[in-house]
GROMACS .gro file of C-alpha atoms in nm:
model
  509
    1MET     CA    1   0.022  -0.013   0.035
    2THR     CA    2   0.296   0.217   0.068
    3THR     CA    3   0.326   0.271  -0.278
    4LEU     CA    4   0.025   0.480  -0.304
    5VAL     CA    5   0.251   0.751  -0.233
    6ALA     CA    6   0.535   0.727  -0.478
    7LEU     CA    7   0.210   0.755  -0.737
    8PRO     CA    8   0.135   1.089  -0.735
    9VAL     CA    9   0.518   1.171  -0.896
   10LEU     CA   10   0.602   0.847  -1.082
   11LEU     CA   11   0.282   0.874  -1.264
   12PRO     CA   12   0.302   1.206  -1.438
   13VAL     CA   13   0.635   1.166  -1.520
   14LEU     CA   14   0.637   0.852  -1.685
   15ALA     CA   15   0.357   0.998  -1.913
   16ALA     CA   16   0.549   1.316  -1.954
   17GLY     CA   17   0.818   1.077  -2.113
   18LEU     CA   18   0.532   0.899  -2.310
   19VAL     CA   19   0.387   1.176  -2.436
   20LEU     CA   20   0.681   1.334  -2.568
   21ALA     CA   21   0.703   1.018  -2.790
   22LEU     CA   22   0.344   1.119  -2.906
   23THR     CA   23   0.429   1.412  -3.066
   24GLY     CA   24   0.208   1.555  -3.314
   25ARG     CA   25  -0.064   1.372  -3.233
   26THR     CA   26  -0.270   1.612  -3.036
   27THR     CA   27  -0.548   1.444  -2.946
   28ALA     CA   28  -0.364   1.140  -2.777
   29GLN     CA   29  -0.117   1.368  -2.581
   30ARG     CA   30  -0.481   1.535  -2.461
   31ALA     CA   31  -0.637   1.155  -2.366
   32LEU     CA   32  -0.353   1.047  -2.172
   33THR     CA   33  -0.315   1.382  -1.995
   34VAL     CA   34  -0.602   1.396  -1.871
   35ALA     CA   35  -0.618   1.042  -1.801
   36VAL     CA   36  -0.292   1.043  -1.544
   37LEU     CA   37  -0.419   1.285  -1.371
   38THR     CA   38  -0.691   1.131  -1.307
   39ALA     CA   39  -0.570   0.800  -1.176
   40VAL     CA   40  -0.294   1.040  -0.986
   41LEU     CA   41  -0.648   1.195  -0.822
   42ALA     CA   42  -0.811   0.843  -0.730
   43ASP     CA   43  -0.429   0.766  -0.582
   44ALA     CA   44  -0.487   1.105  -0.419
   45VAL     CA   45  -0.835   1.039  -0.263
   46VAL     CA   46  -0.749   0.668  -0.151
   47LEU     CA   47  -0.437   0.778   0.015
   48LEU     CA   48  -0.666   1.046   0.282
   49VAL     CA   49  -0.896   0.812   0.321
   50ARG     CA   50  -0.595   0.530   0.393
   51VAL     CA   51  -0.431   0.804   0.651
   52GLU     CA   52  -0.700   0.931   0.784
   53ARG     CA   53  -0.816   0.584   0.861
   54ASP     CA   54  -0.428   0.451   0.934
   55GLY     CA   55  -0.199   0.720   1.062
   56PRO     CA   56   0.091   0.796   0.811
   57VAL     CA   57   0.191   0.623   0.540
   58VAL     CA   58   0.556   0.571   0.514
   59MET     CA   59   0.788   0.496   0.186
   60GLU     CA   60   1.137   0.416   0.236
   61VAL     CA   61   1.228   0.490  -0.126
   62GLY     CA   62   1.490   0.222  -0.280
   63GLY     CA   63   1.462   0.004   0.081
   64TRP     CA   64   1.711   0.247   0.278
   65PRO     CA   65   1.596   0.355   0.582
   66PRO     CA   66   1.564   0.710   0.752
   67PRO     CA   67   1.767   0.931   0.835
   68LEU     CA   68   2.019   0.772   0.567
   69GLY     CA   69   1.711   0.690   0.306
   70ILE     CA   70   1.463   0.947   0.140
   71VAL     CA   71   1.131   0.864   0.260
   72LEU     CA   72   0.762   1.018   0.118
   73VAL     CA   73   0.547   1.100   0.391
   74ALA     CA   74   0.133   1.131   0.319
   75ASP     CA   75   0.007   1.245   0.662
   76LEU     CA   76  -0.320   1.465   0.713
   77LEU     CA   77  -0.234   1.811   0.531
   78ALA     CA   78  -0.027   1.611   0.264
   79ALA     CA   79  -0.300   1.390   0.181
   80LEU     CA   80  -0.543   1.644   0.170
   81LEU     CA   81  -0.408   1.921   0.003
   82LEU     CA   82  -0.231   1.642  -0.271
   83VAL     CA   83  -0.680   1.597  -0.337
   84VAL     CA   84  -0.737   1.950  -0.386
   85ALA     CA   85  -0.444   1.990  -0.568
   86VAL     CA   86  -0.428   1.767  -0.839
   87LEU     CA   87  -0.834   1.808  -0.855
   88VAL     CA   88  -0.753   2.195  -0.952
   89ALA     CA   89  -0.479   2.062  -1.236
   90LEU     CA   90  -0.726   1.800  -1.362
   91ALA     CA   91  -0.984   2.127  -1.404
   92VAL     CA   92  -0.773   2.364  -1.551
   93LEU     CA   93  -0.596   2.119  -1.764
   94LEU     CA   94  -0.987   2.050  -1.910
   95PHE     CA   95  -1.018   2.438  -1.954
   96ALA     CA   96  -0.665   2.477  -2.174
   97VAL     CA   97  -0.738   2.110  -2.357
   98GLY     CA   98  -1.127   2.324  -2.411
   99GLN     CA   99  -0.985   2.649  -2.522
  100GLY     CA  100  -0.721   2.460  -2.776
  101ARG     CA  101  -0.949   2.274  -2.945
  102ALA     CA  102  -1.224   2.606  -2.941
  103ASP     CA  103  -0.904   2.788  -3.068
  104PRO     CA  104  -0.641   2.648  -3.215
  105GLU     CA  105  -0.467   2.906  -3.338
  106SER     CA  106  -0.415   3.041  -3.025
  107THR     CA  107  -0.357   2.735  -2.848
  108LEU     CA  108  -0.073   2.616  -2.630
  109ALA     CA  109   0.246   2.531  -2.779
  110MET     CA  110   0.369   2.121  -2.825
  111PRO     CA  111   0.621   2.120  -2.487
  112PHE     CA  112   0.255   2.218  -2.270
  113HIS     CA  113   0.132   1.827  -2.163
  114PRO     CA  114   0.510   1.697  -2.063
  115SER     CA  115   0.555   2.047  -1.873
  116TYR     CA  116   0.213   2.033  -1.716
  117LEU     CA  117   0.266   1.673  -1.600
  118LEU     CA  118   0.617   1.796  -1.415
  119LEU     CA  119   0.438   2.034  -1.301
  120VAL     CA  120   0.212   1.800  -1.095
  121ALA     CA  121   0.485   1.584  -1.046
  122GLY     CA  122   0.663   1.858  -0.829
  123LEU     CA  123   0.374   1.934  -0.644
  124GLY     CA  124   0.324   1.615  -0.579
  125LEU     CA  125   0.706   1.583  -0.446
  126ALA     CA  126   0.679   1.878  -0.247
  127PHE     CA  127   0.399   1.767  -0.045
  128LEU     CA  128   0.504   1.390  -0.014
  129ALA     CA  129   0.958   1.468   0.082
  130GLY     CA  130   1.005   1.410   0.357
  131ASP     CA  131   1.369   1.589   0.401
  132LEU     CA  132   1.471   1.898   0.297
  133PHE     CA  133   1.639   1.806  -0.006
  134ASN     CA  134   1.377   1.631  -0.193
  135LEU     CA  135   1.151   1.940  -0.131
  136PHE     CA  136   1.427   2.127  -0.275
  137VAL     CA  137   1.451   1.881  -0.593
  138ALA     CA  138   1.034   1.907  -0.619
  139PHE     CA  139   1.043   2.294  -0.628
  140GLU     CA  140   1.337   2.267  -0.880
  141LEU     CA  141   1.069   2.010  -1.090
  142MET     CA  142   0.743   2.281  -1.075
  143LEU     CA  143   1.016   2.598  -1.213
  144ALA     CA  144   1.194   2.363  -1.453
  145ALA     CA  145   0.830   2.310  -1.530
  146SER     CA  146   0.702   2.647  -1.482
  147TYR     CA  147   0.945   2.805  -1.727
  148VAL     CA  148   0.867   2.638  -1.987
  149LEU     CA  149   0.511   2.740  -1.925
  150ILE     CA  150   0.495   3.091  -1.854
  151THR     CA  151   0.675   3.128  -2.239
  152LEU     CA  152   0.452   2.910  -2.396
  153ASN     CA  153   0.382   3.093  -2.786
  154ALA     CA  154   0.579   3.442  -2.561
  155GLY     CA  155   0.611   3.767  -2.717
  156ARG     CA  156   0.824   4.047  -2.583
  157PRO     CA  157   0.582   4.112  -2.310
  158ARG     CA  158   0.607   3.762  -2.208
  159VAL     CA  159   0.933   3.713  -2.251
  160ARG     CA  160   1.015   4.023  -2.045
  161ALA     CA  161   0.753   3.923  -1.741
  162GLY     CA  162   0.884   3.536  -1.717
  163MET     CA  163   1.241   3.659  -1.721
  164THR     CA  164   1.162   3.883  -1.395
  165TYR     CA  165   1.000   3.507  -1.269
  166VAL     CA  166   1.336   3.285  -1.372
  167MET     CA  167   1.578   3.495  -1.227
  168THR     CA  168   1.341   3.560  -0.907
  169SER     CA  169   1.297   3.212  -0.863
  170LEU     CA  170   1.694   3.088  -0.965
  171THR     CA  171   1.735   3.381  -0.632
  172SER     CA  172   1.502   3.216  -0.426
  173SER     CA  173   1.647   2.872  -0.532
  174LEU     CA  174   2.036   2.957  -0.451
  175LEU     CA  175   1.882   3.074  -0.122
  176PHE     CA  176   1.738   2.763  -0.012
  177LEU     CA  177   2.052   2.537  -0.131
  178THR     CA  178   2.249   2.713   0.123
  179ALA     CA  179   1.982   2.704   0.348
  180VAL     CA  180   1.928   2.341   0.311
  181ALA     CA  181   2.366   2.332   0.361
  182LEU     CA  182   2.387   2.537   0.675
  183VAL     CA  183   2.078   2.292   0.807
  184TYR     CA  184   2.317   2.017   0.752
  185ALA     CA  185   2.667   2.148   0.851
  186ALA     CA  186   2.440   2.241   1.186
  187THR     CA  187   2.275   1.927   1.248
  188GLY     CA  188   2.408   1.615   1.014
  189THR     CA  189   2.078   1.593   0.874
  190VAL     CA  190   1.833   1.682   0.650
  191ASN     CA  191   1.552   1.478   0.727
  192LEU     CA  192   1.250   1.646   0.856
  193ALA     CA  193   1.209   1.371   1.143
  194ASP     CA  194   1.531   1.357   1.217
  195LEU     CA  195   1.529   1.761   1.243
  196ALA     CA  196   1.236   1.764   1.443
  197ALA     CA  197   1.458   1.649   1.747
  198ARG     CA  198   1.835   1.779   1.625
  199THR     CA  199   1.727   2.139   1.568
  200GLU     CA  200   1.597   2.118   1.952
  201GLY     CA  201   1.895   2.123   2.077
  202LEU     CA  202   2.136   2.376   1.890
  203PRO     CA  203   2.166   2.739   2.028
  204GLU     CA  204   1.868   2.979   2.019
  205GLY     CA  205   2.074   3.230   1.766
  206VAL     CA  206   2.142   2.946   1.522
  207ARG     CA  207   1.755   2.817   1.516
  208ALA     CA  208   1.620   3.141   1.474
  209ALA     CA  209   1.878   3.240   1.186
  210LEU     CA  210   1.796   2.876   1.021
  211SER     CA  211   1.391   2.954   1.086
  212LEU     CA  212   1.456   3.281   0.943
  213LEU     CA  213   1.592   3.182   0.662
  214LEU     CA  214   1.435   2.910   0.555
  215PHE     CA  215   1.113   3.176   0.576
  216VAL     CA  216   1.240   3.411   0.373
  217VAL     CA  217   1.350   3.119   0.082
  218PHE     CA  218   0.939   3.026   0.134
  219GLY     CA  219   0.788   3.379   0.149
  220ILE     CA  220   0.942   3.404  -0.184
  221LYS     CA  221   0.837   3.102  -0.350
  222ALA     CA  222   0.428   3.215  -0.171
  223ALA     CA  223   0.512   3.531  -0.242
  224VAL     CA  224   0.470   3.745   0.104
  225VAL     CA  225   0.506   4.147   0.131
  226PRO     CA  226   0.746   4.227   0.091
  227LEU     CA  227   0.901   3.946  -0.126
  228HIS     CA  228   0.585   3.932  -0.325
  229PHE     CA  229   0.749   4.190  -0.626
  230TRP     CA  230   0.753   3.932  -0.875
  231LEU     CA  231   0.385   3.799  -0.896
  232PRO     CA  232   0.153   4.059  -1.025
  233ASP     CA  233   0.440   4.133  -1.312
  234SER     CA  234   0.461   3.753  -1.382
  235TYR     CA  235   0.109   3.578  -1.359
  236PRO     CA  236  -0.116   3.808  -1.573
  237THR     CA  237   0.134   3.808  -1.865
  238ALA     CA  238  -0.008   3.418  -1.923
  239PRO     CA  239  -0.213   3.183  -2.094
  240ALA     CA  240  -0.503   3.205  -1.829
  241PRO     CA  241  -0.497   2.806  -1.764
  242ILE     CA  242  -0.160   2.858  -1.688
  243THR     CA  243  -0.210   3.183  -1.477
  244ALA     CA  244  -0.526   2.983  -1.287
  245VAL     CA  245  -0.272   2.680  -1.193
  246PHE     CA  246  -0.011   2.906  -1.096
  247ALA     CA  247  -0.195   3.133  -0.854
  248ALA     CA  248  -0.388   2.837  -0.763
  249LEU     CA  249  -0.067   2.596  -0.664
  250LEU     CA  250   0.254   2.733  -0.663
  251THR     CA  251   0.213   2.968  -0.403
  252LYS     CA  252   0.032   2.709  -0.159
  253VAL     CA  253   0.346   2.467  -0.234
  254GLY     CA  254   0.576   2.823  -0.061
  255VAL     CA  255   0.305   2.813   0.229
  256TYR     CA  256   0.293   2.436   0.244
  257ALA     CA  257   0.630   2.434   0.318
  258MET     CA  258   0.647   2.695   0.580
  259VAL     CA  259   0.412   2.560   0.784
  260ARG     CA  260   0.611   2.203   0.715
  261VAL     CA  261   0.947   2.348   0.822
  262GLN     CA  262   0.799   2.612   1.055
  263THR     CA  263   0.626   2.344   1.294
  264LEU     CA  264   0.820   2.055   1.320
  265LEU     CA  265   1.168   2.191   1.268
  266PHE     CA  266   1.129   2.526   1.528
  267PRO     CA  267   0.804   2.506   1.735
  268ARG     CA  268   0.685   2.758   1.921
  269GLU     CA  269   0.394   2.821   2.216
  270ASP     CA  270   0.352   3.187   2.166
  271LEU     CA  271   0.220   3.408   1.900
  272TRP     CA  272   0.523   3.435   1.624
  273TRP     CA  273   0.538   3.815   1.559
  274THR     CA  274   0.744   3.776   1.207
  275ALA     CA  275   0.499   3.603   1.063
  276ALA     CA  276   0.239   3.833   1.225
  277VAL     CA  277   0.347   4.098   1.116
  278VAL     CA  278   0.447   4.002   0.756
  279ALA     CA  279   0.035   3.864   0.738
  280VAL     CA  280  -0.082   4.243   0.837
  281ALA     CA  281   0.163   4.379   0.594
  282THR     CA  282   0.097   4.133   0.322
  283MET     CA  283  -0.294   4.140   0.341
  284LEU     CA  284  -0.268   4.532   0.328
  285VAL     CA  285  -0.027   4.541   0.068
  286GLY     CA  286  -0.233   4.297  -0.151
  287LEU     CA  287  -0.522   4.409  -0.099
  288LEU     CA  288  -0.453   4.783  -0.142
  289GLY     CA  289  -0.255   4.707  -0.485
  290ALA     CA  290  -0.559   4.485  -0.568
  291VAL     CA  291  -0.806   4.812  -0.615
  292ALA     CA  292  -0.569   5.028  -0.751
  293GLN     CA  293  -0.534   4.826  -1.113
  294ASP     CA  294  -0.668   4.856  -1.385
  295ASP     CA  295  -0.589   4.476  -1.543
  296VAL     CA  296  -0.857   4.231  -1.393
  297ASN     CA  297  -0.576   3.949  -1.426
  298ARG     CA  298  -0.328   4.193  -1.210
  299LEU     CA  299  -0.628   4.290  -0.994
  300LEU     CA  300  -0.654   3.920  -0.942
  301SER     CA  301  -0.251   3.847  -0.915
  302PHE     CA  302  -0.274   4.147  -0.600
  303THR     CA  303  -0.569   3.927  -0.409
  304LEU     CA  304  -0.418   3.633  -0.440
  305VAL     CA  305  -0.077   3.812  -0.219
  306GLY     CA  306  -0.359   3.966  -0.019
  307HIS     CA  307  -0.510   3.626   0.078
  308VAL     CA  308  -0.135   3.466   0.177
  309GLY     CA  309  -0.104   3.661   0.465
  310TYR     CA  310  -0.458   3.515   0.554
  311MET     CA  311  -0.303   3.161   0.550
  312LEU     CA  312   0.027   3.346   0.709
  313PHE     CA  313  -0.243   3.469   1.015
  314GLY     CA  314  -0.309   3.124   1.132
  315LEU     CA  315   0.085   3.016   1.117
  316ALA     CA  316   0.160   3.317   1.347
  317LEU     CA  317  -0.076   3.219   1.615
  318PHE     CA  318   0.084   2.857   1.617
  319ASP     CA  319  -0.195   2.702   1.803
  320VAL     CA  320  -0.402   2.414   1.698
  321ALA     CA  321  -0.752   2.699   1.650
  322GLY     CA  322  -0.514   2.867   1.424
  323LEU     CA  323  -0.327   2.588   1.221
  324ALA     CA  324  -0.655   2.472   1.129
  325GLY     CA  325  -0.760   2.776   1.004
  326THR     CA  326  -0.507   2.805   0.774
  327ILE     CA  327  -0.520   2.484   0.625
  328LEU     CA  328  -0.932   2.555   0.554
  329TYR     CA  329  -0.779   2.872   0.435
  330VAL     CA  330  -0.561   2.715   0.192
  331VAL     CA  331  -0.804   2.428   0.093
  332HIS     CA  332  -1.050   2.730  -0.009
  333HIS     CA  333  -0.832   2.939  -0.196
  334ILE     CA  334  -0.678   2.705  -0.423
  335ILE     CA  335  -0.998   2.630  -0.573
  336VAL     CA  336  -1.206   2.996  -0.519
  337GLN     CA  337  -0.877   3.205  -0.688
  338ALA     CA  338  -0.819   2.875  -0.982
  339SER     CA  339  -1.184   3.001  -1.017
  340LEU     CA  340  -1.148   3.350  -1.040
  341PHE     CA  341  -0.871   3.287  -1.325
  342LEU     CA  342  -1.062   3.049  -1.540
  343VAL     CA  343  -1.377   3.261  -1.511
  344ALA     CA  344  -1.135   3.582  -1.601
  345GLY     CA  345  -1.034   3.400  -1.857
  346LEU     CA  346  -1.377   3.349  -1.998
  347VAL     CA  347  -1.427   3.735  -1.970
  348VAL     CA  348  -1.127   3.842  -2.154
  349VAL     CA  349  -1.241   3.609  -2.456
  350ALA     CA  350  -1.582   3.763  -2.458
  351THR     CA  351  -1.516   4.188  -2.437
  352GLY     CA  352  -1.157   4.102  -2.660
  353THR     CA  353  -1.014   4.318  -2.342
  354ALA     CA  354  -0.889   4.290  -1.960
  355SER     CA  355  -0.863   4.628  -1.907
  356LEU     CA  356  -1.167   4.740  -1.609
  357SER     CA  357  -1.220   5.106  -1.745
  358ARG     CA  358  -1.256   5.004  -2.136
  359MET     CA  359  -1.526   4.734  -2.021
  360GLU     CA  360  -1.691   5.039  -1.822
  361LYS     CA  361  -1.687   5.276  -2.116
  362GLY     CA  362  -1.851   4.986  -2.312
  363ASP     CA  363  -1.526   4.927  -2.499
  364LYS     CA  364  -1.591   4.574  -2.541
  365ASP     CA  365  -1.654   4.267  -2.799
  366HIS     CA  366  -1.915   4.079  -2.676
  367VAL     CA  367  -2.161   4.105  -2.341
  368VAL     CA  368  -2.028   3.843  -2.114
  369PRO     CA  369  -2.299   3.572  -2.085
  370PRO     CA  370  -2.473   3.556  -1.763
  371GLY     CA  371  -2.445   3.275  -1.675
  372VAL     CA  372  -2.029   3.376  -1.620
  373GLY     CA  373  -2.133   3.691  -1.429
  374LEU     CA  374  -2.309   3.407  -1.186
  375LEU     CA  375  -1.973   3.179  -1.162
  376PHE     CA  376  -1.783   3.460  -1.123
  377ALA     CA  377  -2.078   3.613  -0.818
  378VAL     CA  378  -2.038   3.315  -0.685
  379ALA     CA  379  -1.658   3.246  -0.662
  380ALA     CA  380  -1.584   3.639  -0.592
  381LEU     CA  381  -1.840   3.627  -0.264
  382SER     CA  382  -1.651   3.344  -0.165
  383LEU     CA  383  -1.281   3.496  -0.215
  384ALA     CA  384  -1.420   3.828   0.021
  385GLY     CA  385  -1.564   3.627   0.289
  386ILE     CA  386  -1.944   3.644   0.250
  387PRO     CA  387  -2.208   3.371   0.451
  388PRO     CA  388  -2.269   3.113   0.410
  389LEU     CA  389  -1.938   3.036   0.127
  390SER     CA  390  -1.614   2.828   0.170
  391GLY     CA  391  -1.409   3.222   0.206
  392PHE     CA  392  -1.629   3.284   0.554
  393VAL     CA  393  -1.581   2.893   0.655
  394ALA     CA  394  -1.229   2.950   0.636
  395LYS     CA  395  -1.175   3.331   0.808
  396PHE     CA  396  -1.485   3.251   1.051
  397ALA     CA  397  -1.217   2.956   1.184
  398LEU     CA  398  -0.943   3.245   1.167
  399LEU     CA  399  -1.098   3.490   1.351
  400ARG     CA  400  -1.216   3.213   1.630
  401ALA     CA  401  -0.850   3.103   1.627
  402ALA     CA  402  -0.756   3.452   1.667
  403VAL     CA  403  -1.024   3.581   1.975
  404ALA     CA  404  -0.943   3.225   2.159
  405HIS     CA  405  -0.588   3.353   2.120
  406GLY     CA  406  -0.669   3.704   2.241
  407GLY     CA  407  -0.345   3.963   2.297
  408ALA     CA  408  -0.256   4.273   2.115
  409GLY     CA  409  -0.091   4.042   1.811
  410ALA     CA  410  -0.409   3.809   1.746
  411TYR     CA  411  -0.659   4.137   1.771
  412ALA     CA  412  -0.446   4.322   1.524
  413LEU     CA  413  -0.494   4.000   1.257
  414ALA     CA  414  -0.860   3.973   1.322
  415ALA     CA  415  -0.824   4.360   1.249
  416ALA     CA  416  -0.612   4.365   0.957
  417ALA     CA  417  -0.818   4.065   0.790
  418LEU     CA  418  -1.138   4.204   0.847
  419LEU     CA  419  -1.046   4.507   0.647
  420THR     CA  420  -0.918   4.355   0.411
  421SER     CA  421  -1.222   4.163   0.344
  422LEU     CA  422  -1.427   4.455   0.256
  423LEU     CA  423  -1.130   4.590   0.009
  424THR     CA  424  -1.118   4.227  -0.136
  425LEU     CA  425  -1.502   4.266  -0.172
  426TYR     CA  426  -1.481   4.681  -0.292
  427ALA     CA  427  -1.249   4.527  -0.591
  428MET     CA  428  -1.483   4.253  -0.636
  429VAL     CA  429  -1.765   4.500  -0.718
  430ARG     CA  430  -1.509   4.679  -0.966
  431VAL     CA  431  -1.447   4.396  -1.204
  432TRP     CA  432  -1.846   4.337  -1.194
  433ARG     CA  433  -1.929   4.668  -1.273
  434ALA     CA  434  -1.695   4.650  -1.561
  435ALA     CA  435  -1.738   4.328  -1.657
  436PHE     CA  436  -2.058   4.214  -1.643
  437THR     CA  437  -2.306   4.549  -1.700
  438GLY     CA  438  -2.315   4.810  -1.955
  439PRO     CA  439  -2.358   4.756  -2.329
  440ALA     CA  440  -2.120   4.599  -2.545
  441ARG     CA  441  -1.931   4.782  -2.835
  442GLN     CA  442  -2.155   4.590  -3.085
  443ALA     CA  443  -2.417   4.382  -3.051
  444PRO     CA  444  -2.461   4.003  -3.207
  445GLU     CA  445  -2.742   4.084  -3.397
  446GLU     CA  446  -2.636   4.403  -3.526
  447ARG     CA  447  -2.290   4.174  -3.630
  448GLY     CA  448  -2.589   3.981  -3.805
  449GLY     CA  449  -2.615   3.734  -3.519
  450GLY     CA  450  -2.373   3.441  -3.416
  451PRO     CA  451  -2.069   3.491  -3.184
  452GLY     CA  452  -1.773   3.617  -3.363
  453PRO     CA  453  -1.438   3.511  -3.328
  454ALA     CA  454  -1.406   3.554  -2.970
  455GLY     CA  455  -1.692   3.418  -2.890
  456ARG     CA  456  -1.630   3.101  -3.064
  457SER     CA  457  -1.302   3.055  -2.841
  458SER     CA  458  -1.530   2.938  -2.522
  459SER     CA  459  -1.550   2.599  -2.607
  460VAL     CA  460  -1.848   2.374  -2.434
  461LEU     CA  461  -1.537   2.245  -2.214
  462THR     CA  462  -1.358   2.573  -2.085
  463VAL     CA  463  -1.681   2.664  -1.961
  464ALA     CA  464  -1.744   2.279  -1.782
  465ALA     CA  465  -1.413   2.281  -1.629
  466THR     CA  466  -1.506   2.631  -1.502
  467VAL     CA  467  -1.829   2.545  -1.367
  468CYS     CA  468  -1.670   2.264  -1.216
  469THR     CA  469  -1.429   2.431  -1.001
  470VAL     CA  470  -1.698   2.680  -0.891
  471LEU     CA  471  -1.881   2.376  -0.803
  472ALA     CA  472  -1.596   2.217  -0.580
  473GLY     CA  473  -1.548   2.566  -0.388
  474LEU     CA  474  -1.944   2.499  -0.315
  475THR     CA  475  -1.855   2.173  -0.237
  476VAL     CA  476  -1.624   2.310   0.031
  477THR     CA  477  -1.894   2.493   0.200
  478VAL     CA  478  -2.170   2.214   0.206
  479GLY     CA  479  -1.856   1.972   0.401
  480ALA     CA  480  -1.739   2.224   0.622
  481GLY     CA  481  -1.816   2.059   0.920
  482PRO     CA  482  -1.625   1.762   0.824
  483LEU     CA  483  -1.352   1.936   0.651
  484ALA     CA  484  -1.293   2.154   0.949
  485ASP     CA  485  -1.242   1.840   1.179
  486LEU     CA  486  -1.010   1.688   0.937
  487SER     CA  487  -0.824   2.025   0.886
  488GLU     CA  488  -0.841   1.996   1.289
  489ARG     CA  489  -0.667   1.667   1.338
  490ALA     CA  490  -0.433   1.808   1.070
  491ALA     CA  491  -0.304   2.095   1.275
  492ASP     CA  492  -0.290   1.923   1.551
  493ALA     CA  493  -0.032   1.658   1.449
  494LEU     CA  494   0.111   2.028   1.304
  495VAL     CA  495   0.122   2.118   1.767
  496HIS     CA  496   0.221   1.748   1.854
  497GLY     CA  497   0.509   1.642   1.582
  498ASP     CA  498   0.569   1.311   1.750
  499VAL     CA  499   0.275   1.119   1.528
  500TYR     CA  500   0.517   1.234   1.219
  501ARG     CA  501   0.835   1.179   1.425
  502GLU     CA  502   0.741   0.846   1.542
  503ALA     CA  503   0.552   0.671   1.209
  504VAL     CA  504   0.908   0.787   0.959
  505LEU     CA  505   1.168   0.734   1.271
  506GLY     CA  506   0.990   0.488   1.457
  507ARG     CA  507   1.011   0.160   1.155
  508SER     CA  508   1.386   0.225   1.162
  509ARG     CA  509   1.454   0.183   1.569
   0.00000   0.00000   0.00000
């Protein structure tokens, strides 16, 4: 049964090689990629059920026991995020396939499918890695794939934006590698479970320095303020499905790594002030930046930055309730952010522009269909935290954790969260007014009926994939109770890391 842990990494890697061999056979490539991600999703669901029933599942790669050997570990947090991430990756893939079938001239180039599969393999390895070095390898695998994806069919603006992304990513990778080397020099191991015991014996100054260095490394990847500068310039230039999958998943892997490493290696018993200050700054800078944007994709990118602050909110509290709120927020935000970028893709295709001011002036090709407006409304209200949607459930969990924790820092976090919820709502209303109200430049009947070239680009499959992500967000709302219980158990395991350590090291003792 431990093979279940390896399949989310192995299947996409093997399929990427096979897809390359199918170059020129587009239909076969699409079918194979969809089939593999469906299989990975099924594997992730079974793995989550297994972990929930029996505890963490550990695989010793090559039969070498830890801490010397490589291990893949699936606990509740890893398994839950793996399910959500692969579900969203599959929905975005279907959107990309539908977009390509509807508009072959602007479809994604040949390297899309192998790169996308390698991206999913990197995501799986990041969630399941049991040591720092393989976590580094997972990030490099994702980044190598994302370099290709972000510059597919690129013109000069996208190449320029891609260079910003590449240079920032390379810098963070060098910092990460330096951090791994320093951790190994100080402790003699990079195995996370083994590190949990060894970092306790380090001098306080060394522990603080290593903790801060890893916080900066993962902060760049999660786009926390002031390390967020690369994101609003990089993501909006990519095609809609690539922007959606990057926004939904890549920053969350950074948050996941931050939560995993800080709770396991550097446990705290009170508010973590560094994370609290960064969380407040991230929420405020991100949402203030969002309301100042005219481009819908840049606006959504800034909201992405701002809402990473909510995830740091729970980490800063550093207790079970706060971490449970963070886990709930990550699950909700992966789905909702993907939904918003997919809907934005439909809007841009229909209107022919991403500029909100042009849309408001009626300088748009077509009126956006009401159904697309409904999809946007559900996702936008959820992002703003309007009851009873998933955003409200996650924010309520964080606010309740802050009240239970008490103290000036917790109340400051809660106040910033409430203020930025209003800013989020304002930003979403701006998009609504521009995109879904007012006339278009040319009504369909004036053109002689039927959609124009842009209108034909929104195929049934792209709309269906968007509907699926919005419905997945509603499912989070409906299943809020069980999901909150699951998140609380995952958070309890993070705070009390004995279960993780025993699962990994107990087998080798």
